[in-house]
Amino acid sequence: MLRVPAAGEATPPLVEKKIEKIAPVSLPESFQRARERKAAEGGAVPAPAGEARRRRKQSRDDDQPDWDKVPAERLVRVGKHRKSGKGRWWIAGLLASVVVAALIVVAVREDPEVEPIAIAIAPVREAPVAAPRPAPEVTDLPQEMNRSESEIIAELEPLTRGFLEADTVGKLLPFVRDAGRVGEKIRAWYPDGKVPAPGMSAFNTSNALAYRGRLISLSVRTNDFEEKQIAFIRGEDGLKIDWESYVAWSEMPWQRFISEKPERPVLFRVTLKMLEYYNFGFGDERKWQSYELRSPDREHVLYGYVRQDSPLNDKLRPLDAKSSRMVTVKLKYIPGEEKRNQVVIDGLISDGWVEDAGD
């Protein structure tokens, strides 16, 4: 027991006991094994805990314990702790986003003037809506194209036979299209009133009907084995044959036109083909485009010219420069032209030999 010194007594010296040695502190078994393994491999042995506290040396990757030797229970606990923490934050964030979205939806429904706010969550993708198909264009087809071919042929065959077997103008007119207008032309064509009737040996020899506008055409064979093309047009009195195209009627005979060289336009049915022929009054190929004009009986040939930059030239030009086409045109001579085989193409009446076919 300690005694407090009395007044005037000398204070006894304090007893000093020297600590000779610090008792070592036992390390956990895992660290002990790690030290032994490091020593066996020739590496640095971890210092005791006390010495480590004095040096305050930063740990390196090589100084970390061997986690393969750490008890499995400890590893599992650490893993669960970290995973569960992240999961809770993720769930909390998702719930917050859902709550915010629900509040915005409610606000928009209650107040239609509130503009919706885009939220950075997974968007709801709607199924793509197929573009509506345009309604098919309704086209008014010619009346003949709305009928069966067998029905049309049944009507055309007796009409064709009667036309080809008529031997007088009187018998011919009932089968002719627009007889009131063309009757005078027919009488002038057959001045004695007699019609050379070729007859018919075969009907629809090409086994096909051709349609263009209000026109139907087919081929027949006459009794003298001549192939003829016949065109039919429906009028107020039913289907009739276009006589003008059948005989290739022209306003003036070719020989008379060539000899008289009229300067007024004259109607002709011709076979037209592009041609590079420039001479005499039509020698400037930069100004003119030349065409070969052949008569239906192929006995007469004229060279027709039209201005290069004219709309008429665009209409006359065949799609294939080497091909021929049947057209109805008006021709005339230029004043003072000496050559009888060079004419001006004044106008295009129809593409083909049938006028007013409703192209």
Coordinates of C-alpha atoms in Angstrom, one line a residue, residues 36 90 138 200 317 324:
E36 CA 5.1 -20.2 -44.1
W90 CA -31.2 -0.9 -58.2
V138 CA -60.3 2.6 -111.7
M200 CA -63.7 -14.5 -147.1
R317 CA -40.5 10.1 -135.0
S324 CA -41.8 1.8 -140.1

